[in-house]
Amino acid sequence: MEPALVRIRPLSEKEIRSRFKNIIRIDHPNHISILNLTHNGDERPKTFAFDAVLGEASSQEDVYECFGRPVVEKVLEGYNGTIFAYGQTGSGKTYTMEGVQENKDEWGIVPNAIHHIFLAIDQATDRDVSISFSVRVSYVEVYNDNIHDLLSEDHTASLSIREDPLHGVFVKRLTGFVVASSSDLYNVTTLGNRNRATGSTKMNEKSSRSHAVLMVTIQQNVSGKLMTRVGSLHLVDLAGSERQSKTGTSGVRLKEASKINQSLSTLGKVIAALVDAKSTHVPYRESKLTLLLKNSLGGNSVTTMVANVAPSDYNYDETLCTLRYADRAKHIKNHVQVRVYSCIACNFYSHKCSPVVRDMTRHLDLYDHILSQWIPEDKLLLIEKNMTWDEWTDEWTISHSSLCGNNVQRQQEPSRSLKQDQRGHSDIYRSYSLESSQRKSATIEEKLKLPLIDKKPSTSTSLEE
Ligand SMILES: Nc1ncnc2c1ncn2[C@@H]1O[C@H](COP(=O)(O)OP(=O)(O)OP(=O)(O)O)[C@@H](O)[C@H]1O
Ligand SMILES: [Mg+2]
C-alpha cells in the first residue's frame, strides 16, 4: 500500500470522567508506542513506524494536508486513488472522513476533497479554456454483506456486484450523478450519508453500521486532443470492529456487528495474502467489501490507509490490533498507472496494427487500458488478427463518442454488435446529470424523484472498477 498513517483521537469527556488513562505516545513524527497498563506498566511499550502519525491535537486540516491532499492530487492527474479509514468502533473514522459538515474547521476528508477537486478544476479551466472536466459520483454502502446504492430512491435494495475481464469489478445498476459544482457534489454526498445505516451502541452514540464507499470519477478532456484522462477517487469509511461485551449490542445491532467483524476479518485475510509472497490466492470473493475494494487493494490505485485509534487503556487490545493491521497493510504493493484513455488509434495511426504500433501504445501506458477496459473482447481478437486501425477505430470511435467529444468525425450507423454492446452497458448503471437551471429550484431529493434527467451516453466512465 502507499502510505499507512495513524490518527489518534483525544480522550472523550466520558473517558476522562471514567479516569481512563492515555496509553499512546508519539515518540517521533512517525513512531507510535502503546503501553500495556495491565502489567503494572512494567511491560515494554510496543512501537510501530508509519508514514505519519497525527496526535490528538491535530486538526482536520492537518489530516487533509497529510492524508487527503496527496491522493486527490494524484486523482486529478489521472490515477485511481483510495483513502480508507480503519479502526475499532468509536475511534474516529467517520469524524476523519466526514467530520462536521456545518463547520469548515471540522470538515473531514470528504468535504475537503470535494472543495479541493472543484478548486483545481476552476483553476485549470481558467488557465486553459480548452480543458473541460466531467465529475461523476456514486455512493454505496455494504450493510450486512449487501450492497446498497445510497443515491437511489430505493436505497435498501440489494445490488449485485460483478466482475468481468472487460469492466473489472462493478456494481450493477449503480446510480451515477454527473455534478457540476462542489455544492452539487456536497449535496449528493449529504443525501447518501442520510441514507446510510447508523445506530447507537454503548461505545458510540452514532455508530456506522455499514461500510461506505464514495466514488468520484474525474474525467479531463482537452479539445483538439484525442485523449482523455480519467481518475477515480474512492473514499471509504469502514464500520468499526467491535466486541459485544463492550458495545452491549443485541438483536439487529448484534447481527450487524457480526457481519461487520466478518467482513473486516476477510479484509485482514486479503491484506495478509497480498503481503505474503508465497500466497497464491487472495480471498477477495469471501466478502462483498473486499470484492468492491479489489482494485484499491493491490490493484491500480494509490491507496492510503488511515488507522484510527482511541488512546485509552480501556481500548488497549483493540488499538494494538489496529496498529498491527495497519503495520501489515503498509507492505501491500499496488501497481499504479495513470489512466489515459485515448482515441489515438482514430487519427494517429491509420495503417495496419503492426507490432511496432502495439509497442508504442504499450509504452504510452495505453495499450493495456484500451484492451482491458474499453474494447470488447472480440475487438481484441481483431487486433490480434491484424485488423486495420481504420476498421477498428471506426467502430471504436462510435462506441466511445462521448469521450471523443467534437472530434468524432466519422459518423456512421453502428454495427449490430456495437448496438448490442451499448445495450449491455446501459444495463450496468444508471446515470443522471444535475442541470444548473434545476439546481436552483429543486433539492437533490426532489431531483431524485424526477425521472431521468439528461441521460448520459452509456459508454461513459463508471465502468472502470
Ligand atoms: N479527532 C477527534 N476530535 C474530536 N472528536 C472526535 C475525534 N475523533 C472522533 N471524535 C468523536 O468521537 C466520537 C466517535 O467518532 P466516530 O463516530 O467518528 O467513530 P467511528 O470510528 O466512526 O465509529 P463507528 O465504527 O462506530 O462508526 C464522535 O462523537 C466524534 O465526534
Ligand atoms: Mg463511523
Coordinates of C-alpha atoms and ligand atoms in Angstrom, one line a residue:
M1 CA 0.0 0.0 0.0
E2 CA 1.1 3.5 -0.4
P3 CA 1.2 5.3 2.9
A4 CA -0.3 3.8 6.1
L5 CA -1.0 6.6 8.6
V6 CA -2.3 6.8 12.1
R7 CA -4.6 9.3 13.7
I8 CA -5.2 9.4 17.4
R9 CA -8.4 10.9 18.7
P10 CA -8.4 12.8 22.0
L11 CA -9.9 11.1 25.1
S12 CA -13.6 11.8 25.2
E13 CA -15.2 13.5 28.1
K14 CA -16.8 10.3 29.2
E15 CA -13.4 8.6 29.1
I16 CA -11.9 11.4 31.2
R17 CA -14.7 11.2 33.7
S18 CA -14.2 7.4 33.9
R19 CA -10.5 8.2 34.6
F20 CA -9.2 6.1 31.7
K21 CA -5.5 6.6 31.1
N22 CA -3.9 7.7 27.8
I23 CA -1.5 4.9 26.8
I24 CA -0.4 6.2 23.4
R25 CA 2.8 8.1 22.9
I26 CA 4.2 9.7 19.7
D27 CA 7.9 9.3 20.0
H28 CA 8.8 10.7 16.7
P29 CA 6.7 12.2 13.9
N30 CA 6.1 8.7 12.5
H31 CA 6.6 6.4 15.5
I32 CA 3.8 5.4 17.8
S33 CA 4.1 3.5 21.1
I34 CA 1.4 1.8 23.1
L35 CA 1.8 0.8 26.7
N36 CA 0.0 -2.1 28.4
L37 CA -1.0 -1.0 31.9
T38 CA -2.4 -4.3 32.9
H39 CA 1.1 -5.5 33.9
N40 CA 1.6 -2.5 36.2
G41 CA 3.1 -0.7 33.2
D42 CA 6.2 -3.0 33.5
E43 CA 5.9 -4.4 30.0
R44 CA 7.9 -2.6 27.4
P45 CA 5.8 -0.3 25.2
K46 CA 5.2 -1.7 21.7
T47 CA 6.4 0.6 19.0
F48 CA 5.3 0.9 15.3
A49 CA 6.6 3.0 12.5
F50 CA 4.2 4.5 9.9
D51 CA 4.5 7.1 7.2
A52 CA 2.9 9.6 9.6
V53 CA 1.3 9.7 13.0
L54 CA -1.1 12.6 13.8
G55 CA -1.8 13.1 17.5
E56 CA -4.8 14.3 19.5
A57 CA -4.1 17.9 18.9
S58 CA -4.1 17.5 15.1
S59 CA -6.7 19.5 13.2
Q60 CA -9.0 18.3 10.4
E61 CA -6.9 20.5 8.1
D62 CA -3.7 18.8 9.2
V63 CA -5.3 15.5 8.4
Y64 CA -6.4 16.6 5.0
E65 CA -3.0 18.0 4.1
C66 CA -1.3 14.9 5.3
F67 CA -3.6 12.1 4.3
G68 CA -6.1 13.6 1.7
R69 CA -4.4 16.1 -0.5
P70 CA -1.7 13.9 -1.9
V71 CA -4.2 11.3 -3.0
V72 CA -6.6 13.8 -4.6
E73 CA -3.7 15.4 -6.5
K74 CA -2.9 12.0 -7.9
V75 CA -6.5 11.5 -8.9
L76 CA -6.5 14.9 -10.7
E77 CA -3.5 13.6 -12.7
G78 CA -5.5 10.6 -13.8
Y79 CA -4.6 7.9 -11.3
N80 CA -7.0 5.9 -9.2
G81 CA -6.8 6.9 -5.5
T82 CA -8.3 5.4 -2.4
I83 CA -8.3 6.6 1.2
F84 CA -9.8 4.3 3.7
A85 CA -10.3 4.7 7.4
Y86 CA -9.9 1.7 9.6
G87 CA -10.2 1.2 13.3
Q88 CA -12.4 -0.1 16.2
T89 CA -15.8 1.4 16.8
G90 CA -15.7 4.9 18.2
S91 CA -12.1 5.5 17.2
G92 CA -12.9 8.5 14.9
K93 CA -13.2 7.0 11.4
T94 CA -16.4 8.9 10.4
Y95 CA -15.1 12.0 12.1
T96 CA -11.9 11.7 10.0
M97 CA -13.7 11.0 6.7
E98 CA -16.8 13.2 7.1
G99 CA -16.2 15.5 10.1
V100 CA -18.8 18.1 11.0
Q101 CA -20.1 19.4 7.7
E102 CA -21.6 22.6 9.1
N103 CA -18.2 23.8 10.4
K104 CA -15.4 24.3 7.9
D105 CA -12.8 23.8 10.6
E106 CA -14.2 20.4 11.2
W107 CA -14.6 19.3 7.7
G108 CA -13.3 15.8 7.2
I109 CA -11.5 14.3 4.2
V110 CA -14.7 14.1 2.0
P111 CA -15.8 17.7 2.1
N112 CA -12.2 18.9 1.9
A113 CA -11.6 16.7 -1.1
I114 CA -14.8 18.0 -2.8
H115 CA -13.6 21.6 -2.2
H116 CA -10.1 20.7 -3.5
I117 CA -11.4 19.0 -6.7
F118 CA -13.5 21.8 -7.8
L119 CA -11.0 24.5 -6.9
A120 CA -8.4 22.6 -9.0
I121 CA -10.9 22.3 -11.9
D122 CA -11.7 26.0 -11.7
Q123 CA -8.0 26.9 -11.8
A124 CA -7.3 24.5 -14.6
T125 CA -10.2 25.8 -16.8
D126 CA -9.3 29.4 -16.0
R127 CA -5.7 28.8 -17.1
D128 CA -6.7 26.9 -20.3
V129 CA -10.1 27.2 -21.9
S130 CA -9.6 24.2 -24.0
I131 CA -9.7 21.9 -20.9
S132 CA -13.0 20.6 -19.6
F133 CA -13.9 18.2 -16.8
S134 CA -16.7 15.9 -16.1
V135 CA -17.2 14.7 -12.5
R136 CA -19.3 11.8 -11.7
V137 CA -20.3 10.5 -8.3
S138 CA -21.7 7.2 -6.9
Y139 CA -22.1 6.2 -3.3
V140 CA -22.6 2.7 -1.9
E141 CA -22.7 1.0 1.4
V142 CA -22.0 -2.6 2.4
Y143 CA -24.6 -3.4 5.0
N144 CA -24.9 -6.9 6.4
D145 CA -22.9 -8.0 3.3
N146 CA -25.4 -6.5 1.0
I147 CA -24.6 -3.6 -1.4
H148 CA -27.0 -0.7 -1.2
D149 CA -27.0 2.3 -3.6
L150 CA -27.1 5.3 -1.2
L151 CA -28.1 7.6 -4.0
S152 CA -31.0 5.6 -5.2
E153 CA -34.6 6.2 -4.3
D154 CA -34.7 2.6 -3.2
H155 CA -31.5 2.6 -1.1
T156 CA -32.4 -0.5 0.7
A157 CA -32.5 -2.7 -2.4
S158 CA -29.6 -5.1 -2.6
L159 CA -27.5 -4.7 -5.8
S160 CA -25.3 -7.3 -7.3
I161 CA -21.5 -6.9 -7.7
R162 CA -19.9 -8.3 -10.8
E163 CA -16.5 -8.9 -12.2
D164 CA -15.6 -9.5 -15.8
P165 CA -12.5 -9.1 -17.8
L166 CA -13.8 -6.1 -19.7
H167 CA -15.0 -3.9 -16.9
G168 CA -13.2 -5.3 -13.8
V169 CA -15.3 -5.2 -10.6
F170 CA -18.5 -3.1 -10.9
V171 CA -21.9 -2.7 -9.1
K172 CA -24.7 -3.4 -11.4
R173 CA -27.4 -0.7 -11.9
L174 CA -25.5 1.8 -9.7
T175 CA -26.6 5.4 -9.8
G176 CA -24.1 7.9 -11.0
F177 CA -24.6 11.7 -10.8
V178 CA -22.7 14.0 -13.1
V179 CA -22.1 17.0 -10.9
A180 CA -21.1 20.5 -12.0
S181 CA -20.0 22.2 -8.7
S182 CA -18.7 21.5 -5.3
S183 CA -22.1 22.2 -3.8
D184 CA -23.8 19.6 -6.1
L185 CA -21.3 17.0 -5.0
Y186 CA -21.6 18.0 -1.4
N187 CA -25.4 17.8 -1.6
V188 CA -25.2 14.4 -3.2
T189 CA -22.9 13.0 -0.5
T190 CA -25.1 14.5 2.2
L191 CA -28.0 12.7 0.8
G192 CA -26.1 9.5 0.7
N193 CA -25.0 10.0 4.3
R194 CA -28.5 10.4 5.4
N195 CA -29.4 7.1 3.7
R196 CA -26.5 5.3 5.4
A197 CA -27.2 2.8 8.2
T198 CA -26.2 4.2 11.7
G199 CA -27.2 3.1 15.1
S200 CA -26.5 3.7 18.8
T201 CA -24.2 1.4 20.9
K202 CA -22.6 1.8 24.3
M203 CA -19.3 2.6 22.5
N204 CA -20.6 5.2 20.0
E205 CA -23.9 7.1 20.0
K206 CA -23.8 7.4 16.2
S207 CA -22.1 4.2 15.1
S208 CA -21.8 3.4 11.4
R209 CA -23.4 0.1 10.8
S210 CA -22.2 -0.2 7.3
H211 CA -19.0 0.3 5.3
A212 CA -19.5 3.3 3.0
V213 CA -17.6 3.9 -0.3
L214 CA -17.9 7.2 -2.1
M215 CA -16.7 7.0 -5.7
V216 CA -15.8 10.2 -7.5
T217 CA -14.6 9.9 -11.1
I218 CA -12.9 12.9 -12.7
Q219 CA -12.6 12.9 -16.5
Q220 CA -10.5 15.5 -18.1
N221 CA -10.8 16.4 -21.8
V222 CA -8.7 18.7 -23.9
S223 CA -10.4 19.9 -27.0
G224 CA -8.4 19.1 -30.1
K225 CA -6.6 16.3 -28.3
L226 CA -7.9 12.8 -28.8
M227 CA -7.1 11.8 -25.2
T228 CA -8.9 11.9 -22.0
R229 CA -7.6 11.4 -18.5
V230 CA -9.7 9.6 -16.0
G231 CA -9.0 9.4 -12.3
S232 CA -11.2 7.8 -9.7
L233 CA -11.3 8.6 -6.1
H234 CA -12.7 6.1 -3.6
L235 CA -13.3 7.4 -0.1
V236 CA -14.0 4.6 2.3
D237 CA -15.4 4.9 5.8
L238 CA -15.4 1.4 7.2
A239 CA -17.6 0.3 10.0
G240 CA -15.6 -0.4 13.2
S241 CA -14.7 -3.7 14.7
E242 CA -16.5 -4.2 18.0
R243 CA -16.8 -6.6 20.9
Q244 CA -20.3 -7.4 22.1
S245 CA -19.2 -7.3 25.7
K246 CA -18.2 -3.6 25.3
T247 CA -20.9 -2.3 22.9
G248 CA -23.7 -4.2 24.7
T249 CA -25.4 -4.9 21.4
S250 CA -28.2 -7.4 20.9
G251 CA -30.8 -8.2 18.2
V252 CA -30.3 -6.3 15.0
R253 CA -27.2 -4.4 16.2
L254 CA -25.6 -7.7 17.2
K255 CA -26.3 -9.2 13.8
E256 CA -24.8 -6.1 12.2
A257 CA -21.7 -6.4 14.4
S258 CA -21.2 -10.0 13.4
K259 CA -21.3 -9.1 9.7
I260 CA -19.0 -6.1 10.3
N261 CA -16.5 -8.2 12.1
Q262 CA -16.7 -11.0 9.5
S263 CA -16.0 -8.6 6.6
L264 CA -13.2 -6.9 8.5
S265 CA -11.7 -10.3 9.2
T266 CA -11.8 -11.1 5.4
L267 CA -10.2 -7.7 4.7
G268 CA -7.5 -8.8 7.1
K269 CA -7.1 -12.1 5.2
V270 CA -6.9 -10.2 1.9
I271 CA -4.2 -7.9 3.3
A272 CA -2.3 -10.9 4.7
A273 CA -2.4 -12.7 1.4
L274 CA -1.3 -9.6 -0.5
V275 CA 1.8 -9.2 1.6
D276 CA 2.7 -12.9 1.7
A277 CA 5.0 -13.5 -1.2
K278 CA 4.1 -17.2 -1.1
S279 CA 0.4 -16.7 -1.2
T280 CA -1.2 -17.9 -4.4
H281 CA -4.8 -17.0 -3.6
V282 CA -6.3 -13.6 -2.4
P283 CA -9.8 -14.2 -1.0
Y284 CA -11.4 -11.1 -2.4
R285 CA -14.6 -13.0 -3.1
E286 CA -15.2 -14.0 0.5
S287 CA -16.9 -10.7 1.2
K288 CA -18.6 -8.0 -0.8
L289 CA -16.5 -5.4 0.9
T290 CA -13.2 -6.9 -0.3
L291 CA -14.5 -7.6 -3.8
L292 CA -15.7 -4.0 -4.0
L293 CA -12.2 -2.8 -2.8
K294 CA -10.3 -5.2 -5.0
N295 CA -8.8 -2.5 -7.2
S296 CA -7.8 -0.4 -4.2
L297 CA -6.0 -3.3 -2.5
G298 CA -3.1 -4.5 -4.5
G299 CA -4.5 -3.1 -7.8
N300 CA -4.1 0.0 -9.9
S301 CA -4.7 2.6 -7.1
V302 CA -2.7 4.9 -4.9
T303 CA -4.1 3.7 -1.6
T304 CA -3.8 5.3 1.8
M305 CA -5.0 3.6 4.9
V306 CA -5.8 5.8 7.9
A307 CA -5.7 3.7 11.1
N308 CA -7.9 5.5 13.6
V309 CA -7.1 4.7 17.3
A310 CA -8.7 5.7 20.6
P311 CA -6.0 6.3 23.2
S312 CA -7.4 5.0 26.4
D313 CA -6.1 2.0 28.4
Y314 CA -9.7 0.6 28.1
N315 CA -9.0 0.1 24.4
Y316 CA -5.6 -1.5 24.6
D317 CA -6.4 -4.7 22.8
E318 CA -8.3 -3.1 20.0
T319 CA -5.7 -0.4 19.5
L320 CA -2.9 -2.9 19.4
C321 CA -4.9 -4.9 16.9
T322 CA -5.5 -1.8 14.7
L323 CA -1.8 -0.9 14.7
R324 CA -0.8 -4.5 13.7
Y325 CA -3.4 -4.5 10.9
A326 CA -2.1 -1.2 9.5
D327 CA 1.5 -2.4 10.0
R328 CA 0.8 -5.3 7.8
A329 CA -1.2 -3.2 5.2
K330 CA 1.7 -0.9 4.7
H331 CA 3.6 -3.7 2.9
I332 CA 1.0 -4.1 0.2
K333 CA 2.4 -3.2 -3.2
N334 CA 0.0 -1.6 -5.6
H335 CA 0.7 -1.2 -9.4
V336 CA -0.2 2.3 -10.2
Q337 CA -0.6 3.6 -13.7
V338 CA -2.0 6.8 -14.9
R339 CA -5.3 6.3 -16.8
V340 CA -5.3 8.0 -20.1
Y341 CA -7.9 6.8 -22.5
S342 CA -7.2 7.6 -26.0
C343 CA -8.6 7.8 -29.4
I344 CA -5.0 7.6 -30.6
A345 CA -5.9 4.9 -33.0
C346 CA -8.6 7.1 -34.5
N347 CA -6.3 9.6 -36.2
F348 CA -2.8 9.0 -35.3
Y349 CA -2.4 5.6 -36.8
S350 CA -4.3 4.7 -39.9
H351 CA -2.1 1.9 -41.0
K352 CA -2.0 -1.7 -40.1
C353 CA -1.6 -2.6 -36.5
S354 CA 2.0 -3.6 -36.6
P355 CA 3.9 -4.9 -33.6
V356 CA 5.7 -1.5 -33.6
V357 CA 2.5 0.4 -33.0
R358 CA 1.5 -2.0 -30.3
D359 CA 4.8 -1.4 -28.6
M360 CA 4.3 2.3 -28.9
T361 CA 0.9 2.2 -27.3
R362 CA 2.1 -0.1 -24.6
H363 CA 4.9 2.3 -24.0
L364 CA 2.4 5.1 -23.6
D365 CA 0.6 3.1 -20.9
L366 CA -2.4 2.9 -23.1
Y367 CA -2.5 -0.5 -24.6
D368 CA -3.5 -2.4 -21.5
H369 CA -6.2 0.1 -20.6
I370 CA -7.7 0.1 -24.0
L371 CA -7.7 -3.6 -24.2
S372 CA -8.9 -4.3 -20.7
Q373 CA -11.3 -1.5 -20.2
W374 CA -12.7 -0.2 -23.4
I375 CA -12.5 -2.6 -26.2
P376 CA -14.9 -5.5 -26.3
E377 CA -13.0 -8.7 -26.3
D378 CA -14.0 -9.5 -29.9
K379 CA -12.1 -6.3 -31.0
L380 CA -9.1 -7.5 -29.1
L381 CA -9.2 -10.6 -31.3
L382 CA -9.5 -8.5 -34.4
I383 CA -6.4 -6.6 -33.4
E384 CA -4.5 -9.8 -32.8
K385 CA -5.8 -10.8 -36.3
N386 CA -4.1 -7.7 -37.8
M387 CA -7.3 -5.8 -38.4
T388 CA -6.5 -2.3 -39.8
W389 CA -6.6 0.6 -37.4
D390 CA -9.2 2.2 -39.6
E391 CA -11.5 -0.7 -39.4
W392 CA -11.0 -0.9 -35.7
T393 CA -11.2 2.8 -34.9
D394 CA -14.3 3.4 -37.0
E395 CA -16.2 1.2 -34.6
W396 CA -14.3 2.3 -31.6
T397 CA -14.9 5.9 -32.2
I398 CA -18.6 5.4 -32.5
S399 CA -18.8 3.3 -29.4
H400 CA -16.8 5.9 -27.4
S401 CA -18.1 9.0 -28.9
S402 CA -18.8 10.5 -25.5
L403 CA -15.0 10.5 -24.8
C404 CA -14.0 11.9 -28.2
G405 CA -16.3 14.9 -28.0
N406 CA -16.3 17.1 -31.0
N407 CA -13.5 15.2 -32.6
V408 CA -15.7 12.5 -33.8
Q409 CA -15.9 12.9 -37.5
R410 CA -16.7 9.5 -38.8
Q411 CA -20.4 9.2 -38.0
Q412 CA -21.9 6.1 -39.4
E413 CA -24.5 3.6 -38.3
P414 CA -23.1 1.4 -35.5
S415 CA -22.8 -2.2 -36.4
R416 CA -25.2 -4.6 -34.8
S417 CA -22.7 -5.9 -32.4
L418 CA -21.9 -2.4 -31.1
K419 CA -25.6 -1.6 -30.6
Q420 CA -25.7 -4.8 -28.5
D421 CA -22.7 -3.7 -26.5
Q422 CA -24.3 -0.4 -25.7
R423 CA -27.5 -2.0 -24.5
G424 CA -25.4 -4.2 -22.3
H425 CA -23.6 -1.1 -20.8
S426 CA -26.7 0.8 -20.1
D427 CA -28.0 -2.1 -18.1
I428 CA -24.9 -1.9 -15.9
Y429 CA -25.5 1.5 -14.5
R430 CA -27.9 4.5 -14.4
S431 CA -26.6 8.0 -15.0
Y432 CA -28.1 11.3 -14.0
S433 CA -26.9 14.9 -14.6
L434 CA -27.7 17.8 -12.3
E435 CA -28.7 20.7 -14.5
S436 CA -27.9 24.2 -13.4
S437 CA -31.4 25.6 -14.1
Q438 CA -33.0 22.9 -12.0
R439 CA -30.3 23.1 -9.4
K440 CA -31.6 26.4 -8.2
S441 CA -35.2 25.3 -7.8
A442 CA -35.1 21.7 -6.6
T443 CA -33.4 19.9 -3.8
I444 CA -31.4 16.8 -4.5
E445 CA -34.2 14.7 -3.1
E446 CA -36.7 16.3 -5.4
K447 CA -34.4 15.7 -8.3
L448 CA -34.0 12.1 -7.3
K449 CA -37.8 11.7 -7.5
L450 CA -37.8 13.2 -11.0
P451 CA -37.4 10.6 -13.7
L452 CA -34.1 10.5 -15.5
I453 CA -32.6 14.0 -16.2
D454 CA -30.4 14.2 -19.3
K455 CA -29.4 10.6 -19.5
K456 CA -25.7 10.4 -20.4
P457 CA -24.4 8.1 -23.1
S458 CA -24.0 4.7 -21.7
T459 CA -20.3 4.4 -22.6
S460 CA -19.1 6.9 -20.2
T461 CA -16.7 6.3 -17.3
S462 CA -18.4 4.5 -14.5
L463 CA -17.4 1.1 -15.6
E464 CA -13.8 1.1 -14.6
E465 CA -13.7 -0.7 -11.3
Ligands
LIG1 N1 -10.2 13.8 16.4 C1 -11.3 14.0 17.0 N2 -11.6 15.1 17.7 C2 -12.7 15.3 18.4 N3 -13.7 14.4 18.4 C3 -13.5 13.2 17.8 C4 -12.3 13.0 17.1 N4 -12.4 11.7 16.5 C5 -13.6 11.3 16.9 N5 -14.3 12.2 17.7 C6 -15.6 12.0 18.3 O1 -15.7 10.6 18.8 C7 -16.9 10.0 18.5 C8 -16.8 8.7 17.8 O2 -16.3 9.1 16.5 P1 -16.8 8.4 15.1 O3 -18.2 8.3 15.1 O4 -16.1 9.1 14.0 O5 -16.2 6.9 15.3 P2 -16.2 5.7 14.3 O6 -14.8 5.2 14.3 O7 -16.7 6.2 13.0 O8 -17.1 4.7 15.0 P3 -18.0 3.5 14.3 O9 -17.1 2.4 13.8 O10 -18.9 3.1 15.5 O11 -18.8 4.2 13.3 C9 -17.8 11.1 17.8 O12 -18.5 11.8 18.8 C10 -16.7 12.0 17.3 O13 -17.2 13.3 17.1
MG2 MG -18.3 5.6 11.9

